Coordinates of C-alpha atoms in Angstrom, one line a residue:
Chain A
M39 CA 80.0 90.7 108.4
K40 CA 79.5 92.8 105.2
K41 CA 78.0 96.3 105.2
Y42 CA 75.7 97.1 102.2
F43 CA 75.8 100.5 100.6
S44 CA 72.9 101.3 98.2
F45 CA 73.3 103.8 95.4
E46 CA 71.4 106.3 97.5
A47 CA 73.7 105.7 100.5
I48 CA 76.8 106.3 98.2
M49 CA 75.3 109.5 96.8
N50 CA 74.4 110.8 100.2
M51 CA 78.0 110.5 101.5
K52 CA 79.7 113.8 102.1
K53 CA 81.8 114.6 99.1
Q54 CA 85.2 113.9 100.6
E55 CA 84.0 110.7 102.2
R56 CA 82.8 109.5 98.8
V57 CA 86.1 110.4 97.2
H58 CA 88.0 108.2 99.7
F59 CA 85.4 105.4 99.5
I60 CA 85.1 105.1 95.7
N61 CA 88.9 105.6 95.2
S62 CA 89.5 102.7 97.7
L63 CA 87.1 100.4 95.8
G64 CA 89.3 100.4 92.8
G65 CA 91.8 98.3 94.7
F66 CA 95.6 98.7 94.9
K67 CA 97.1 101.0 92.3
S68 CA 100.4 101.9 90.8
V69 CA 101.9 105.1 92.2
S70 CA 104.6 107.0 90.4
L71 CA 106.2 110.4 89.8
L72 CA 105.8 112.1 86.4
G73 CA 108.7 114.3 85.4
T74 CA 108.2 117.0 82.8
I75 CA 109.9 120.2 81.6
N76 CA 108.4 123.2 79.9
N77 CA 109.8 124.9 76.8
Q78 CA 111.4 127.5 79.1
G79 CA 113.4 124.8 80.9
Q80 CA 111.5 124.7 84.1
T81 CA 111.0 121.2 85.5
N82 CA 107.8 119.8 87.1
L83 CA 107.2 116.7 89.2
A84 CA 103.8 115.3 90.1
I85 CA 102.6 112.1 91.8
F86 CA 100.0 110.0 90.0
S87 CA 98.1 106.9 91.0
S88 CA 96.2 106.7 87.7
V89 CA 99.0 105.2 85.5
F90 CA 98.0 102.0 83.8
H91 CA 99.2 99.5 81.2
I92 CA 97.2 99.3 78.0
G93 CA 99.3 97.2 75.7
A94 CA 102.8 95.8 75.0
N95 CA 102.8 95.9 71.2
P96 CA 103.3 98.8 70.8
S97 CA 104.4 99.5 74.4
L98 CA 101.7 101.9 75.6
I99 CA 101.0 103.4 79.0
A100 CA 98.0 105.6 79.9
L101 CA 97.1 108.0 82.7
I102 CA 94.1 110.0 83.7
F103 CA 94.0 113.7 84.4
R104 CA 91.3 115.2 86.6
P105 CA 89.7 118.5 85.6
S106 CA 91.4 120.5 88.2
P107 CA 95.0 121.8 89.1
P108 CA 97.7 121.2 90.1
E109 CA 98.2 118.3 87.7
R110 CA 97.5 120.6 84.8
N111 CA 101.1 121.8 84.7
T112 CA 102.1 118.2 83.9
L113 CA 99.5 117.9 81.2
R114 CA 100.5 121.2 79.6
N115 CA 104.2 120.2 79.6
I116 CA 103.3 116.8 78.0
L117 CA 101.3 118.5 75.3
D118 CA 103.9 121.2 74.7
T119 CA 107.0 119.1 74.6
G120 CA 105.7 115.6 73.8
F121 CA 107.8 113.8 76.4
Y122 CA 107.6 112.8 80.1
T123 CA 109.1 110.3 82.5
I124 CA 107.5 107.8 84.8
N125 CA 109.4 106.9 88.0
H126 CA 108.4 104.3 90.5
I127 CA 108.2 105.3 94.1
N128 CA 110.1 103.4 96.9
E129 CA 110.1 103.6 100.7
N130 CA 112.9 106.1 100.7
I131 CA 111.0 108.8 98.8
Y132 CA 107.3 108.3 99.3
K133 CA 106.9 111.3 101.6
Q134 CA 108.6 113.6 99.1
A135 CA 106.6 112.0 96.4
H136 CA 103.4 112.7 98.3
Q137 CA 104.5 116.3 98.9
T138 CA 104.6 116.9 95.1
S139 CA 100.8 116.9 95.2
A140 CA 100.8 120.3 97.1
R141 CA 99.6 123.2 95.0
Y142 CA 102.9 125.1 94.5
D143 CA 103.0 128.3 92.6
S144 CA 103.7 127.6 88.9
D145 CA 107.2 129.2 89.1
I146 CA 108.3 126.6 91.7
S147 CA 109.6 123.2 90.6
E148 CA 108.5 120.3 92.8
F149 CA 112.1 119.0 92.4
D150 CA 113.3 122.0 94.3
A151 CA 110.5 122.0 96.8
T152 CA 110.9 118.4 97.8
G153 CA 114.6 117.9 97.3
L154 CA 114.2 115.1 94.8
Q155 CA 116.9 115.2 92.1
P156 CA 116.2 115.7 88.4
E157 CA 118.3 113.4 86.3
F158 CA 118.8 114.1 82.6
K159 CA 120.3 111.3 80.5
N160 CA 120.6 109.9 77.0
D161 CA 119.3 113.2 75.5
F162 CA 115.8 112.4 76.7
K163 CA 114.0 115.7 76.9
A164 CA 112.2 115.2 80.3
P165 CA 113.8 114.7 83.7
F166 CA 113.9 111.4 85.5
V167 CA 113.9 111.2 89.3
A168 CA 117.4 110.1 90.3
E169 CA 116.2 108.4 93.6
S170 CA 113.8 106.2 91.7
N171 CA 114.8 102.6 90.9
V172 CA 112.5 102.0 88.0
Q173 CA 112.4 104.8 85.5
F174 CA 111.1 105.1 81.9
G175 CA 110.8 107.7 79.3
V176 CA 107.5 108.2 77.4
E177 CA 106.5 110.0 74.2
F178 CA 103.0 111.4 74.0
K179 CA 100.8 109.7 71.4
E180 CA 97.1 110.5 72.0
Q181 CA 94.7 112.5 74.1
I182 CA 91.2 111.1 74.7
E183 CA 88.5 113.2 76.3
I184 CA 86.3 111.3 78.8
T185 CA 83.3 113.5 78.6
I186 CA 81.2 111.7 81.2
N187 CA 83.2 113.3 84.0
N188 CA 85.4 115.8 82.2
T189 CA 88.7 113.9 82.7
I190 CA 91.4 113.3 80.1
M191 CA 93.3 110.2 79.2
I192 CA 96.8 110.6 77.9
I193 CA 98.4 107.7 76.1
G194 CA 102.1 107.5 75.5
E195 CA 104.7 105.1 74.1
I196 CA 107.5 103.8 76.2
K197 CA 110.8 104.9 74.6
E198 CA 113.5 103.9 77.0
V199 CA 113.7 102.1 80.3
Y200 CA 116.1 101.9 83.3
V201 CA 115.6 99.1 85.8
P202 CA 117.8 97.5 88.5
E203 CA 119.7 94.6 86.9
N204 CA 118.8 92.2 89.8
C205 CA 115.0 92.7 89.3
L206 CA 114.9 91.5 85.7
C207 CA 113.8 87.9 85.3
V208 CA 114.6 85.6 82.3
D209 CA 111.1 85.8 80.9
G210 CA 111.0 89.6 80.9
F211 CA 109.0 89.9 84.2
L212 CA 110.3 92.6 86.5
D213 CA 110.5 91.7 90.2
L214 CA 109.2 95.0 91.5
E215 CA 109.7 94.0 95.1
K216 CA 113.4 93.8 94.5
A217 CA 113.2 97.3 93.1
N218 CA 111.4 98.4 96.3
T219 CA 108.4 99.7 94.3
L220 CA 105.4 100.6 96.4
T221 CA 101.7 100.5 95.7
C222 CA 99.0 102.7 97.0
S223 CA 95.3 102.6 97.9
G224 CA 92.8 105.4 98.1
L225 CA 94.2 108.9 98.0
D226 CA 97.0 108.7 100.5
S227 CA 97.8 105.2 101.7
Y228 CA 101.2 103.7 100.8
H229 CA 102.0 100.0 101.0
K230 CA 104.9 97.5 100.5
T231 CA 104.1 94.2 99.0
V232 CA 104.9 90.6 99.9
K233 CA 104.9 88.2 96.9
I234 CA 102.6 85.2 97.3
D235 CA 103.1 83.4 94.0
R236 CA 103.6 83.6 90.3
L237 CA 101.2 81.3 88.5
S238 CA 101.5 79.5 85.2
Y239 CA 99.4 80.3 82.1
A240 CA 95.9 78.9 82.8
K241 CA 94.4 76.3 80.5
P242 CA 91.1 74.4 80.8
N243 CA 91.4 71.1 82.8
K244 CA 95.1 71.7 83.6
E245 CA 96.2 72.5 87.1
I246 CA 98.1 75.8 87.4
T247 CA 101.5 75.7 89.0
S248 CA 103.9 78.1 90.6
I249 CA 106.5 79.8 88.5
T250 CA 109.8 79.8 90.4
Chain B
M297 CA 123.2 99.1 89.1
K298 CA 120.6 100.0 86.5
K299 CA 120.2 98.3 83.1
Y300 CA 119.3 100.5 80.2
F301 CA 116.8 99.4 77.5
S302 CA 116.7 101.6 74.4
F303 CA 113.6 101.7 72.2
E304 CA 115.3 99.3 69.8
A305 CA 116.2 96.9 72.6
I306 CA 112.5 96.9 73.7
M307 CA 111.3 96.4 70.2
N308 CA 113.8 93.5 69.6
M309 CA 112.5 91.6 72.6
K310 CA 110.7 88.4 71.9
K311 CA 106.9 89.1 71.9
Q312 CA 106.1 87.3 75.1
E313 CA 109.2 88.7 76.9
R314 CA 108.1 92.3 76.0
V315 CA 104.5 91.5 77.2
H316 CA 105.9 90.6 80.6
F317 CA 108.4 93.5 80.7
I318 CA 106.0 96.3 79.6
N319 CA 103.2 94.9 81.8
S320 CA 105.5 94.9 84.8
L321 CA 106.6 98.5 84.2
G322 CA 103.1 99.8 84.9
G323 CA 103.6 98.9 88.6
F324 CA 101.3 97.1 91.0
K325 CA 97.7 96.9 89.8
S326 CA 94.3 96.1 91.1
V327 CA 93.2 92.5 90.4
S328 CA 89.6 91.5 90.5
L329 CA 86.9 89.2 89.2
L330 CA 84.2 90.4 86.8
G331 CA 80.9 88.6 87.1
T332 CA 78.4 88.8 84.3
I333 CA 75.4 86.8 83.0
N334 CA 74.0 86.6 79.5
N335 CA 70.4 87.0 78.5
Q336 CA 70.0 83.2 78.5
G337 CA 71.0 83.1 82.2
Q338 CA 74.5 81.7 81.8
T339 CA 77.0 83.2 84.1
N340 CA 80.6 84.2 83.3
L341 CA 83.5 85.1 85.5
A342 CA 86.8 86.6 84.4
I343 CA 89.9 88.0 86.1
F344 CA 91.0 91.5 85.2
S345 CA 94.0 93.6 86.2
S346 CA 92.9 96.6 84.1
V347 CA 90.3 98.0 86.5
F348 CA 90.9 101.6 87.5
H349 CA 89.2 104.5 89.3
I350 CA 88.3 107.5 87.1
G351 CA 86.2 109.6 89.4
A352 CA 84.0 109.7 92.5
N353 CA 81.4 112.2 91.5
P354 CA 79.7 110.4 89.7
S355 CA 81.2 107.1 91.0
L356 CA 82.9 105.8 87.9
I357 CA 85.2 102.8 87.3
A358 CA 86.8 101.8 84.0
L359 CA 88.5 98.8 82.6
I360 CA 90.4 97.9 79.4
F361 CA 89.5 95.0 77.1
R362 CA 92.2 93.6 74.8
P363 CA 91.3 92.8 71.2
S364 CA 91.3 89.0 71.7
P365 CA 89.2 86.3 73.5
P366 CA 88.5 85.0 76.2
E367 CA 87.5 88.3 77.7
R368 CA 85.1 89.0 75.0
N369 CA 82.3 87.0 76.6
T370 CA 82.5 89.4 79.5
L371 CA 82.4 92.4 77.2
R372 CA 79.4 91.0 75.3
N373 CA 77.5 90.3 78.5
I374 CA 78.2 93.8 79.7
L375 CA 76.9 95.4 76.5
D376 CA 73.9 93.0 76.3
T377 CA 72.7 93.3 79.8
G378 CA 74.2 96.6 81.0
F379 CA 75.4 95.2 84.4
Y380 CA 78.4 93.6 85.9
T381 CA 80.0 93.0 89.3
I382 CA 83.6 93.6 90.4
N383 CA 84.9 91.4 93.2
H384 CA 88.3 91.8 95.0
I385 CA 90.5 88.8 95.1
N386 CA 92.0 87.5 98.4
E387 CA 94.5 84.9 99.3
N388 CA 91.9 82.1 99.6
I389 CA 90.8 82.4 96.0
Y390 CA 93.7 83.7 93.9
K391 CA 94.4 80.4 92.3
Q392 CA 90.8 79.9 91.3
A393 CA 90.7 83.5 90.2
H394 CA 93.7 83.0 88.0
Q395 CA 92.2 79.9 86.5
T396 CA 89.2 81.9 85.1
S397 CA 91.7 83.2 82.5
A398 CA 91.7 79.8 80.8
R399 CA 89.9 79.7 77.4
Y400 CA 86.9 77.7 78.3
D401 CA 84.3 76.8 75.7
S402 CA 81.6 79.4 75.7
D403 CA 79.0 77.0 77.1
I404 CA 81.0 76.5 80.3
S405 CA 80.7 79.0 83.2
E406 CA 83.9 79.8 85.0
F407 CA 82.0 79.7 88.2
D408 CA 81.4 75.9 87.6
A409 CA 84.9 75.3 86.3
T410 CA 86.6 76.9 89.3
G411 CA 84.2 76.1 92.1
L412 CA 83.7 79.8 93.0
Q413 CA 80.2 80.5 94.1
P414 CA 77.9 82.9 92.2
E415 CA 75.9 85.1 94.6
F416 CA 72.8 86.9 93.5
K417 CA 71.4 89.6 95.8
N418 CA 69.3 92.7 96.1
D419 CA 67.8 92.0 92.6
F420 CA 71.2 93.0 91.0
K421 CA 71.2 91.4 87.6
A422 CA 74.8 90.1 87.6
P423 CA 76.4 87.6 89.9
F424 CA 78.8 88.5 92.7
V425 CA 81.5 86.1 93.9
A426 CA 80.5 84.8 97.3
E427 CA 84.1 84.2 98.4
S428 CA 85.1 87.8 97.7
N429 CA 85.2 90.3 100.7
V430 CA 84.8 93.5 98.7
Q431 CA 82.1 93.4 96.0
F432 CA 80.3 96.0 94.0
G433 CA 77.7 96.2 91.3
V434 CA 78.3 98.4 88.3
E435 CA 76.0 99.7 85.5
F436 CA 77.5 100.2 82.0
K437 CA 77.8 103.8 80.9
E438 CA 80.1 104.3 78.0
Q439 CA 82.4 102.5 75.6
I440 CA 85.5 104.2 74.3
E441 CA 87.5 102.8 71.4
I442 CA 91.3 103.2 71.8
T443 CA 92.2 102.9 68.2
I444 CA 96.0 103.1 68.7
N445 CA 96.1 99.5 69.8
N446 CA 92.6 98.3 69.1
T447 CA 91.5 98.0 72.8
I448 CA 88.2 99.1 74.3
M449 CA 87.7 101.0 77.5
I450 CA 84.4 100.4 79.3
I451 CA 83.2 102.9 81.9
G452 CA 80.6 102.0 84.4
E453 CA 78.9 103.7 87.4
I454 CA 79.1 102.0 90.8
K455 CA 75.5 101.2 91.9
E456 CA 75.9 99.2 95.1
V457 CA 78.8 98.1 97.4
Y458 CA 79.4 95.4 100.0
V459 CA 82.5 95.7 102.2
P460 CA 83.5 94.1 105.5
E461 CA 82.4 96.4 108.3
N462 CA 85.8 96.4 110.0
C463 CA 87.6 97.7 107.0
L464 CA 85.5 100.9 106.7
C465 CA 87.3 104.0 108.2
V466 CA 85.6 107.1 109.5
D467 CA 86.7 109.3 106.6
G468 CA 85.4 106.8 104.0
F469 CA 88.7 105.2 103.3
L470 CA 88.6 101.4 103.1
D471 CA 91.4 99.4 104.7
L472 CA 91.9 96.9 102.0
E473 CA 94.4 94.9 104.0
K474 CA 91.7 94.1 106.5
A475 CA 89.7 92.8 103.6
N476 CA 92.6 90.7 102.5
T477 CA 92.5 92.3 99.1
L478 CA 95.6 91.3 96.9
T479 CA 97.4 93.3 94.3
C480 CA 99.2 91.9 91.2
S481 CA 102.1 92.8 89.0
G482 CA 102.8 91.7 85.4
L483 CA 100.6 89.0 84.0
D484 CA 100.7 86.4 86.8
S485 CA 102.3 87.6 90.1
Y486 CA 100.1 88.0 93.2
H487 CA 101.1 90.0 96.3
K488 CA 99.8 90.8 99.7
T489 CA 100.5 94.3 101.0
V490 CA 102.0 95.8 104.2
K491 CA 100.8 99.3 105.0
I492 CA 103.6 101.8 105.5
D493 CA 101.6 105.0 106.1
R494 CA 98.6 107.1 105.3
L495 CA 99.7 110.7 104.7
S496 CA 97.9 114.0 105.3
Y497 CA 96.8 116.3 102.4
A498 CA 99.9 118.0 101.1
K499 CA 100.2 121.8 101.2
P500 CA 103.2 124.0 100.2
N501 CA 105.5 124.7 103.2
K502 CA 103.6 122.4 105.6
E503 CA 105.1 119.2 106.8
I504 CA 103.0 116.1 106.0
T505 CA 101.9 113.9 108.9
S506 CA 100.7 110.4 109.3
I507 CA 97.0 109.7 109.4
T508 CA 96.3 107.2 112.2

């Protein structure tokens, strides 16, 4: 049995209730840790569920910044230094990852506060998260203002990637379950996944098949 | 053991291999069916894995259109009529949902081609997918050109929502597992989820707890 919510019913929800409700409607999301460093050498780590793919040629990834702190340290570091890392979250670190969303004073690194380990490698300017199985380094490319709700979209190009060897498939697909990557829903719900199927490229009048 | 991919290694991948690889890196994604109708009354249905939440006040949802068909029928219908529906995908319909990505001739409705049922209700202009458990109607608000890779972001406001009564939690959160909503990774991989935890709002120096 479905429950119907009119526009008025949605608008009449308490603010925090609407935040949970609308955020959930978007479906399952990627959830990852963004690692940055400022020009004084202080690291920052923040959890984001607004990272999304926008294209593979060039290799671009985007994310949304809300108008309020604490994410703004991440944004400032990206704009100041031009580089950031994106690190998938797994079951061993999701609580520490969630804890990075607390509003720490700006002189405290969330790496120190949560115990997650910064990992610098290959001369990439921003820190990776050592405990993360899927890590990639990104260079800032473009900032787009979304004026309708005062949010900012940041687009970056993927510059280098680290993935577990056993999750790489012959066609380039990454088996994220083998990397223990989690997904999230709403503001605060973390989930493992169970693969149902990979499906072949769809064509009219041709039955799709499973890719094994 | 991690495998390292330099920028050059990524750029040297075969095009389709890079598409799978980069798309996978974005992590798990929402996957849903967009229902539209043109001004001549012909319905259209298309699968998207680029739907994402951008704000709850107002209630906004965005999606990305690539520069090529077949998604362009959906985009044209959204711009012509101003309305569209977003319908979560569950295990009963994921194959039909995937099949909507085939390049059908423009006089064929993907509802007819796949057997999914269009559902018109409450005078909302665009068709919902009857077999979907989580459905919402959206009004077009804004089009943003992403010039760096010739994609288009469409932003809409959520106007009405239908969800299973038993998946609605007291704080507004929707238990999408109870609605059998799936997630996807890469271009073609479909997954169920298993909830690990909901975590309390994080504060400095305060242990996070599970929300039950």
